[in-house]
Short mmCIF file of C-alpha atoms and ligand atoms in Angstrom, two decimals:
data_model
loop_
_atom_site.label_atom_id
_atom_site.label_comp_id
_atom_site.label_asym_id
_atom_site.label_seq_id
_atom_site.Cartn_x
_atom_site.Cartn_y
_atom_site.Cartn_z
CA MET J 1 17.06 8.20 -64.14
CA SER J 2 16.42 4.79 -65.58
CA ARG J 3 14.46 1.75 -64.74
CA LYS J 4 16.19 -0.19 -61.96
CA THR J 5 15.43 -3.70 -63.47
CA ALA J 6 18.79 -5.60 -63.89
CA ALA J 7 20.46 -8.99 -63.71
CA THR J 8 23.46 -9.03 -61.33
CA ILE J 9 25.93 -11.54 -62.33
CA ASP J 10 28.38 -12.71 -59.60
CA LEU J 11 31.50 -13.69 -61.63
CA SER J 12 33.38 -14.88 -58.58
CA ALA J 13 30.56 -17.23 -57.63
CA LEU J 14 30.72 -18.49 -61.20
CA ALA J 15 34.37 -19.10 -61.10
CA HIS J 16 33.90 -20.88 -57.70
CA ASN J 17 31.25 -23.14 -59.20
CA PHE J 18 33.42 -23.98 -62.08
CA VAL J 19 36.42 -24.89 -60.01
CA ASP J 20 34.18 -26.85 -57.59
CA VAL J 21 33.04 -29.12 -60.45
CA ALA J 22 36.48 -29.33 -62.20
CA LYS J 23 38.27 -30.37 -59.09
CA ARG J 24 36.01 -33.47 -58.87
CA ASN J 25 38.18 -34.95 -61.61
CA PRO J 26 41.74 -33.33 -61.72
CA SER J 27 42.86 -35.73 -64.45
CA SER J 28 40.30 -34.34 -66.91
CA ARG J 29 40.45 -31.21 -68.82
CA HIS J 30 37.46 -28.91 -68.54
CA LEU J 31 35.60 -26.85 -71.10
CA ALA J 32 33.46 -23.93 -69.92
CA VAL J 33 30.18 -23.99 -72.09
CA ILE J 34 29.45 -20.50 -72.98
CA LYS J 35 27.06 -20.87 -75.93
CA ALA J 36 23.94 -18.68 -76.14
CA ASP J 37 25.93 -15.70 -74.60
CA ALA J 38 27.03 -17.83 -71.64
CA TYR J 39 23.37 -18.93 -70.97
CA GLY J 40 22.54 -15.23 -70.85
CA HIS J 41 25.29 -14.29 -68.50
CA GLY J 42 27.62 -12.55 -71.11
CA ALA J 43 30.01 -14.72 -72.93
CA VAL J 44 32.94 -12.30 -73.05
CA GLN J 45 32.75 -11.45 -69.30
CA VAL J 46 32.43 -15.19 -68.43
CA ALA J 47 35.25 -16.18 -70.53
CA GLN J 48 37.43 -13.47 -69.01
CA ALA J 49 36.38 -14.47 -65.54
CA LEU J 50 37.50 -18.04 -66.28
CA HIS J 51 40.78 -17.08 -67.71
CA GLY J 52 43.50 -19.53 -66.36
CA LYS J 53 40.71 -21.81 -64.92
CA ALA J 54 39.03 -23.25 -67.89
CA ASP J 55 41.11 -25.40 -70.25
CA GLY J 56 38.82 -24.31 -73.25
CA LEU J 57 35.45 -22.93 -74.09
CA ALA J 58 32.56 -24.39 -75.96
CA VAL J 59 30.19 -22.49 -78.07
CA ALA J 60 27.41 -23.77 -80.48
CA PHE J 61 28.69 -22.26 -83.81
CA VAL J 62 31.24 -20.08 -85.49
CA ASP J 63 29.55 -16.64 -84.85
CA GLU J 64 29.67 -17.26 -81.11
CA ALA J 65 33.39 -18.13 -81.35
CA GLN J 66 34.02 -15.10 -83.54
CA GLN J 67 32.50 -12.80 -80.94
CA LEU J 68 35.19 -14.15 -78.38
CA ARG J 69 38.01 -13.85 -80.78
CA ASP J 70 36.98 -10.21 -81.66
CA ALA J 71 36.97 -9.39 -77.82
CA GLY J 72 40.59 -10.64 -77.63
CA ILE J 73 39.87 -14.06 -75.96
CA ASP J 74 42.41 -16.61 -77.38
CA THR J 75 41.48 -19.57 -75.30
CA PHE J 76 40.93 -22.83 -77.07
CA ILE J 77 37.34 -23.24 -78.42
CA VAL J 78 35.25 -26.15 -79.32
CA LEU J 79 32.19 -25.70 -81.77
CA LEU J 80 29.65 -28.04 -80.42
CA GLU J 81 27.22 -27.95 -83.51
CA GLY J 82 30.21 -28.16 -85.89
CA VAL J 83 30.41 -25.92 -89.07
CA PHE J 84 27.92 -25.19 -91.77
CA SER J 85 30.49 -24.59 -94.60
CA LYS J 86 33.98 -25.11 -95.73
CA GLU J 87 34.67 -21.49 -95.02
CA GLU J 88 33.93 -21.88 -91.33
CA LEU J 89 36.36 -24.87 -91.22
CA ALA J 90 39.11 -22.76 -92.56
CA TRP J 91 38.22 -20.05 -89.99
CA ALA J 92 38.22 -22.59 -87.13
CA ALA J 93 41.73 -23.72 -88.22
CA GLN J 94 43.05 -20.18 -88.13
CA HIS J 95 41.43 -19.47 -84.77
CA ASN J 96 42.56 -22.28 -82.40
CA THR J 97 39.07 -23.86 -82.65
CA ALA J 98 38.12 -27.46 -82.67
CA VAL J 99 35.12 -28.64 -84.64
CA VAL J 100 32.60 -31.23 -83.73
CA PHE J 101 32.19 -33.43 -86.96
CA HIS J 102 28.87 -35.18 -87.37
CA THR J 103 28.32 -35.65 -91.14
CA GLU J 104 30.23 -37.06 -93.97
CA GLU J 105 29.86 -33.71 -95.73
CA GLN J 106 31.83 -32.05 -93.12
CA PHE J 107 34.64 -34.55 -93.62
CA GLU J 108 34.55 -33.91 -97.44
CA TRP J 109 34.98 -30.31 -96.72
CA LEU J 110 37.97 -30.99 -94.58
CA MET J 111 39.50 -33.23 -97.28
CA ALA J 112 39.41 -30.39 -99.49
CA LEU J 113 40.97 -27.77 -97.05
CA PRO J 114 44.79 -27.23 -97.29
CA LYS J 115 46.36 -27.42 -93.96
CA PRO J 116 46.34 -26.35 -91.20
CA HIS J 117 43.17 -28.24 -90.13
CA PRO J 118 41.20 -27.69 -87.03
CA ALA J 119 41.05 -30.47 -84.37
CA ILE J 120 38.37 -33.10 -85.09
CA TRP J 121 35.97 -33.91 -82.34
CA LEU J 122 34.20 -36.91 -83.83
CA LYS J 123 30.60 -37.08 -82.68
CA VAL J 124 29.10 -40.56 -82.06
CA ASP J 125 25.26 -40.92 -81.34
CA THR J 126 25.22 -43.31 -78.37
CA GLY J 127 21.36 -42.82 -77.83
CA MET J 128 20.68 -39.16 -77.79
CA HIS J 129 19.68 -39.26 -81.48
CA ARG J 130 20.10 -35.69 -82.34
CA LEU J 131 23.59 -35.57 -84.04
CA GLY J 132 26.39 -37.88 -84.64
CA PHE J 133 27.46 -41.16 -86.49
CA LEU J 134 26.05 -44.29 -85.13
CA PRO J 135 28.50 -46.55 -83.40
CA ASN J 136 28.45 -48.99 -86.29
CA GLU J 137 29.27 -46.17 -88.84
CA ILE J 138 32.43 -45.06 -86.99
CA PRO J 139 34.74 -47.67 -88.28
CA SER J 140 34.16 -46.88 -91.80
CA VAL J 141 34.17 -43.18 -91.16
CA ILE J 142 37.64 -43.63 -89.56
CA GLU J 143 38.78 -45.86 -92.33
CA ARG J 144 37.67 -43.43 -95.18
CA PHE J 145 39.08 -40.32 -93.58
CA GLN J 146 42.02 -41.99 -91.77
CA SER J 147 44.47 -39.40 -93.12
CA LEU J 148 42.64 -36.62 -91.28
CA PHE J 149 42.89 -37.94 -87.84
CA ASP J 150 45.84 -37.15 -85.49
CA ASP J 151 46.71 -36.68 -81.85
CA ASN J 152 44.15 -33.96 -81.29
CA THR J 153 41.20 -36.15 -82.34
CA VAL J 154 38.70 -36.61 -79.54
CA LEU J 155 35.68 -38.99 -79.55
CA PHE J 156 32.63 -37.01 -78.51
CA SER J 157 29.14 -38.00 -77.37
CA HIS J 158 26.40 -36.46 -75.36
CA MET J 159 24.11 -37.89 -72.65
CA ALA J 160 20.27 -37.72 -72.76
CA CYS J 161 19.68 -38.47 -69.07
CA ALA J 162 22.75 -37.40 -67.06
CA ASP J 163 20.61 -35.51 -64.62
CA GLU J 164 18.67 -38.61 -63.53
CA MET J 165 21.05 -40.23 -60.89
CA HIS J 166 19.99 -43.65 -61.65
CA SER J 167 19.06 -43.67 -65.20
CA PRO J 168 19.46 -46.88 -67.06
CA HIS J 169 19.49 -44.85 -70.32
CA ALA J 170 22.62 -42.84 -69.10
CA ALA J 171 24.29 -46.16 -68.08
CA ASN J 172 23.70 -47.67 -71.37
CA GLN J 173 25.04 -44.77 -73.39
CA LEU J 174 28.27 -44.83 -71.28
CA GLN J 175 28.53 -48.53 -71.80
CA LEU J 176 28.11 -48.31 -75.49
CA LEU J 177 30.72 -45.63 -75.78
CA GLN J 178 33.29 -47.45 -73.67
CA LYS J 179 32.67 -50.73 -75.81
CA MET J 180 33.10 -48.88 -79.09
CA ASN J 181 36.24 -47.10 -77.91
CA ALA J 182 37.77 -50.29 -76.74
CA ASP J 183 39.88 -50.73 -79.82
CA LEU J 184 40.02 -47.03 -80.91
CA THR J 185 41.35 -45.78 -77.55
CA LEU J 186 40.63 -42.15 -78.57
CA PRO J 187 40.50 -39.52 -75.86
CA VAL J 188 36.92 -39.04 -74.98
CA SER J 189 34.55 -36.18 -74.15
CA VAL J 190 31.02 -37.16 -72.91
CA ALA J 191 30.16 -35.62 -69.60
CA ASN J 192 28.25 -32.43 -69.22
CA SER J 193 27.64 -30.79 -65.69
CA ALA J 194 25.41 -33.57 -64.45
CA GLY J 195 27.50 -36.14 -66.12
CA ILE J 196 30.62 -35.06 -64.17
CA ILE J 197 28.77 -34.81 -60.70
CA SER J 198 26.67 -37.98 -60.96
CA TRP J 199 28.50 -40.36 -63.42
CA PRO J 200 32.02 -41.34 -62.67
CA ASP J 201 32.29 -43.44 -65.80
CA ALA J 202 31.51 -40.35 -67.90
CA GLN J 203 34.72 -38.64 -66.84
CA GLY J 204 36.84 -38.31 -69.94
CA ALA J 205 39.95 -36.52 -71.28
CA TRP J 206 37.63 -33.47 -71.69
CA ASN J 207 34.54 -32.69 -69.61
CA ARG J 208 32.06 -29.89 -70.44
CA ILE J 209 30.79 -27.69 -67.71
CA GLY J 210 27.66 -25.57 -68.35
CA ILE J 211 24.64 -25.16 -66.02
CA ALA J 212 26.65 -26.08 -62.79
CA MET J 213 28.89 -23.00 -63.08
CA TYR J 214 25.74 -20.79 -63.61
CA GLY J 215 24.27 -22.17 -60.32
CA GLY J 216 21.80 -24.28 -61.88
CA ASP J 217 20.33 -27.61 -60.96
CA CYS J 218 22.10 -30.84 -61.86
CA GLY J 219 19.59 -33.37 -60.41
CA ASN J 220 22.01 -34.33 -57.51
CA PRO J 221 21.53 -33.14 -54.02
CA ASP J 222 25.28 -33.50 -53.27
CA PHE J 223 25.88 -30.62 -55.41
CA THR J 224 24.80 -27.14 -54.23
CA PRO J 225 26.26 -24.44 -56.41
CA LEU J 226 26.44 -20.78 -55.42
CA SER J 227 23.86 -18.55 -56.96
CA VAL J 228 25.30 -16.52 -59.92
CA MET J 229 22.47 -14.51 -61.45
CA SER J 230 20.27 -12.36 -59.32
CA LEU J 231 17.18 -10.90 -61.29
CA ARG J 232 15.83 -7.84 -59.72
CA ALA J 233 13.17 -5.16 -60.43
CA PRO J 234 11.70 -2.42 -58.49
CA VAL J 235 8.19 -2.11 -57.06
CA ILE J 236 6.57 0.80 -59.05
CA GLY J 237 2.98 0.73 -57.81
CA LEU J 238 1.29 -0.27 -54.49
CA ARG J 239 -2.50 -0.60 -54.01
CA THR J 240 -5.01 -2.51 -51.78
CA ILE J 241 -7.91 -4.09 -53.52
CA PRO J 242 -11.05 -5.50 -51.82
CA SER J 243 -11.92 -9.12 -51.76
CA GLY J 244 -13.69 -10.05 -55.03
CA ASP J 245 -11.70 -7.68 -57.17
CA SER J 246 -9.37 -9.15 -59.99
CA VAL J 247 -5.86 -8.09 -61.13
CA GLY J 248 -4.38 -7.93 -64.72
CA TYR J 249 -5.39 -8.85 -68.26
CA GLY J 250 -8.16 -11.28 -68.44
CA ALA J 251 -8.94 -10.85 -64.88
CA ASN J 252 -7.66 -14.17 -64.27
CA TRP J 253 -6.99 -13.77 -60.44
CA THR J 254 -9.52 -12.69 -57.94
CA ALA J 255 -8.68 -11.57 -54.36
CA GLN J 256 -10.06 -13.83 -51.72
CA ARG J 257 -9.24 -11.15 -49.10
CA PRO J 258 -8.41 -7.57 -49.07
CA THR J 259 -5.12 -7.69 -50.84
CA ARG J 260 -2.10 -5.47 -51.16
CA ILE J 261 -0.82 -5.56 -54.78
CA ALA J 262 2.74 -4.61 -55.75
CA THR J 263 3.33 -3.85 -59.37
CA VAL J 264 6.87 -4.60 -60.47
CA ALA J 265 8.66 -3.40 -63.34
CA ILE J 266 9.59 -6.59 -65.40
CA GLY J 267 7.31 -8.39 -67.91
CA TYR J 268 7.58 -11.01 -70.68
CA ALA J 269 9.54 -8.54 -72.90
CA ASP J 270 12.30 -8.83 -70.50
CA GLY J 271 12.16 -12.60 -70.49
CA TYR J 272 9.96 -13.27 -67.41
CA PRO J 273 7.77 -15.95 -68.87
CA ARG J 274 4.09 -14.94 -69.69
CA HIS J 275 2.94 -18.29 -68.78
CA ALA J 276 4.15 -18.08 -65.09
CA PRO J 277 1.12 -19.10 -63.22
CA ASN J 278 -0.51 -17.53 -60.10
CA GLY J 279 1.71 -18.44 -57.04
CA THR J 280 5.06 -18.24 -58.90
CA PRO J 281 7.36 -17.19 -56.01
CA ALA J 282 9.70 -14.26 -55.62
CA TRP J 283 11.57 -12.48 -52.70
CA LEU J 284 10.87 -9.06 -51.26
CA ASN J 285 12.13 -7.46 -47.98
CA ASP J 286 12.86 -11.06 -46.29
CA HIS J 287 9.59 -12.32 -47.37
CA ARG J 288 8.54 -14.88 -49.91
CA ILE J 289 5.80 -13.43 -52.17
CA GLU J 290 3.66 -14.88 -54.90
CA LEU J 291 2.69 -13.78 -58.39
CA VAL J 292 -1.02 -12.89 -58.93
CA GLY J 293 -2.59 -12.03 -62.22
CA ARG J 294 -1.20 -12.33 -65.69
CA VAL J 295 2.45 -11.35 -66.69
CA SER J 296 2.21 -8.16 -68.77
CA MET J 297 4.87 -7.04 -71.23
CA ASP J 298 6.48 -4.61 -68.99
CA MET J 299 4.98 -5.41 -65.56
CA VAL J 300 4.05 -8.11 -63.15
CA THR J 301 2.00 -8.09 -59.90
CA PHE J 302 2.52 -9.74 -56.70
CA ASP J 303 0.45 -10.31 -53.45
CA VAL J 304 2.40 -8.55 -50.80
CA THR J 305 -0.27 -8.45 -48.05
CA ASP J 306 1.91 -10.14 -45.67
CA VAL J 307 5.07 -8.12 -46.04
CA GLU J 308 4.92 -5.44 -43.35
CA SER J 309 6.74 -2.66 -44.72
CA ILE J 310 7.09 -1.79 -48.53
CA SER J 311 7.97 1.40 -50.29
CA ILE J 312 7.92 2.28 -53.99
CA GLY J 313 11.42 1.52 -55.33
CA ASP J 314 11.81 -1.53 -53.19
CA GLN J 315 13.67 -4.33 -55.15
CA VAL J 316 11.96 -7.65 -55.83
CA GLU J 317 14.21 -10.48 -56.49
CA LEU J 318 12.58 -12.68 -59.16
CA TRP J 319 15.40 -15.20 -58.72
CA GLY J 320 18.76 -15.23 -57.22
CA LYS J 321 20.41 -15.92 -53.89
CA HIS J 322 17.20 -15.85 -51.83
CA GLN J 323 14.60 -17.23 -54.43
CA SER J 324 16.10 -20.15 -56.32
CA ILE J 325 15.82 -20.05 -60.07
CA THR J 326 15.32 -23.67 -60.19
CA GLU J 327 12.16 -23.46 -57.99
CA VAL J 328 10.81 -20.59 -60.26
CA ALA J 329 11.45 -22.68 -63.23
CA GLU J 330 9.68 -25.75 -61.81
CA THR J 331 6.71 -23.69 -60.91
CA ILE J 332 6.53 -22.25 -64.45
CA GLY J 333 6.98 -25.78 -65.98
CA THR J 334 10.32 -25.22 -67.46
CA ILE J 335 14.15 -25.44 -66.46
CA ASP J 336 16.63 -22.97 -65.22
CA TYR J 337 18.48 -23.11 -68.57
CA GLU J 338 15.40 -21.63 -70.42
CA LEU J 339 14.96 -18.82 -67.83
CA MET J 340 18.71 -17.83 -68.05
CA THR J 341 18.95 -18.01 -71.83
CA ARG J 342 15.70 -16.16 -72.57
CA LEU J 343 16.38 -13.10 -70.44
CA SER J 344 16.11 -10.32 -73.11
CA VAL J 345 18.66 -7.65 -74.10
CA ARG J 346 16.32 -5.06 -72.35
CA VAL J 347 17.71 -6.28 -68.98
CA PRO J 348 21.15 -4.81 -68.31
CA ARG J 349 23.73 -7.28 -66.91
CA LEU J 350 25.65 -5.83 -63.99
CA TYR J 351 28.89 -7.49 -63.00
CA ARG J 352 30.34 -7.84 -59.58
C1 PLP N 401 25.16 -27.26 -73.78
C2 PLP N 401 25.94 -28.37 -73.80
C3 PLP N 401 26.71 -28.85 -72.69
C4 PLP N 401 26.46 -28.30 -71.33
O1 PLP N 401 25.50 -28.82 -70.62
P1 PLP N 401 25.19 -28.53 -69.17
O2 PLP N 401 24.03 -29.54 -68.84
O3 PLP N 401 24.81 -27.13 -69.16
O4 PLP N 401 26.36 -28.84 -68.25
C5 PLP N 401 27.47 -29.91 -72.94
N1 PLP N 401 27.66 -30.59 -74.05
C6 PLP N 401 26.97 -30.20 -75.15
C7 PLP N 401 27.10 -30.96 -76.35
C8 PLP N 401 26.05 -29.24 -75.07
O5 PLP N 401 25.38 -28.75 -76.12
#
């Protein structure tokens, strides 16, 4: 017997979401972004589920790509954060892996590397201001390292506000990119999920689908993905406390009426955030229920007074098909990306 806490991953819903986004622009090719263990969903399983559907995969760094190659996945990969050494460039060249270049040093490493070379995805900083060459630096980079560029070179940028449908910042970034590429005419990759869904001008040779395929929020009501991850945990304790009694560490919640409390087997060690406030919603036996009292390491407590029939062992859905992960994230003061990626290794992933 084992604790029934688990995250169920619906791989057919994930593939459906991916195709739903990709078909909005059939003339682009689409990368499935599966960094951070596919946002907590299992990178190998997600890569396998998208076989024949995704034109490529994107991860943050070499170790994540290596894990895919070790599992026998041979789909084209892009390293979004680039490489940290010359050796990693050589690895990428041998493993059908393109590299985002954002420093001169990375180009120096490439100069010193005998062929074959990995494809260069040249990162330009159009306003995100994290990584990349500034637009006015690009001509000199291209001139200096001319011999390294070829037909596989892609001009790459990232949007800061793609999830705000009318963001002037997003419009500015796209304009800047178009302007600087007018003469270069390189194939472009700039759109993430929200970019694809809300910004037609962001469509490029390669688009990058992340959160949309995992059923997350893209800030556009026209896009309603299927839920992919359902996080469930069993009720392991039930009691009724009198009005005036409190629940949990710090006694930070006090019952205003006689209250039935369900103790549920999940806590911050599983990735359910400790700062989830009183009132954070969940779903049990066709009812919306609310968190009361502090999140412990292995347990949480919910007010279930209004749920007519409950037994020990009933499964609470912390987020999933009935309880939107986006609403939970908003209540907690974070985003669905963070809830997904921080689900800990202690929670088994079940695939269906
Ligand atoms: C993570 C990431 C993406 C995916 O973004 P979503 O909002 O999840 O679609 C795209 N591009 C880059 C550079 C990223 O780091």
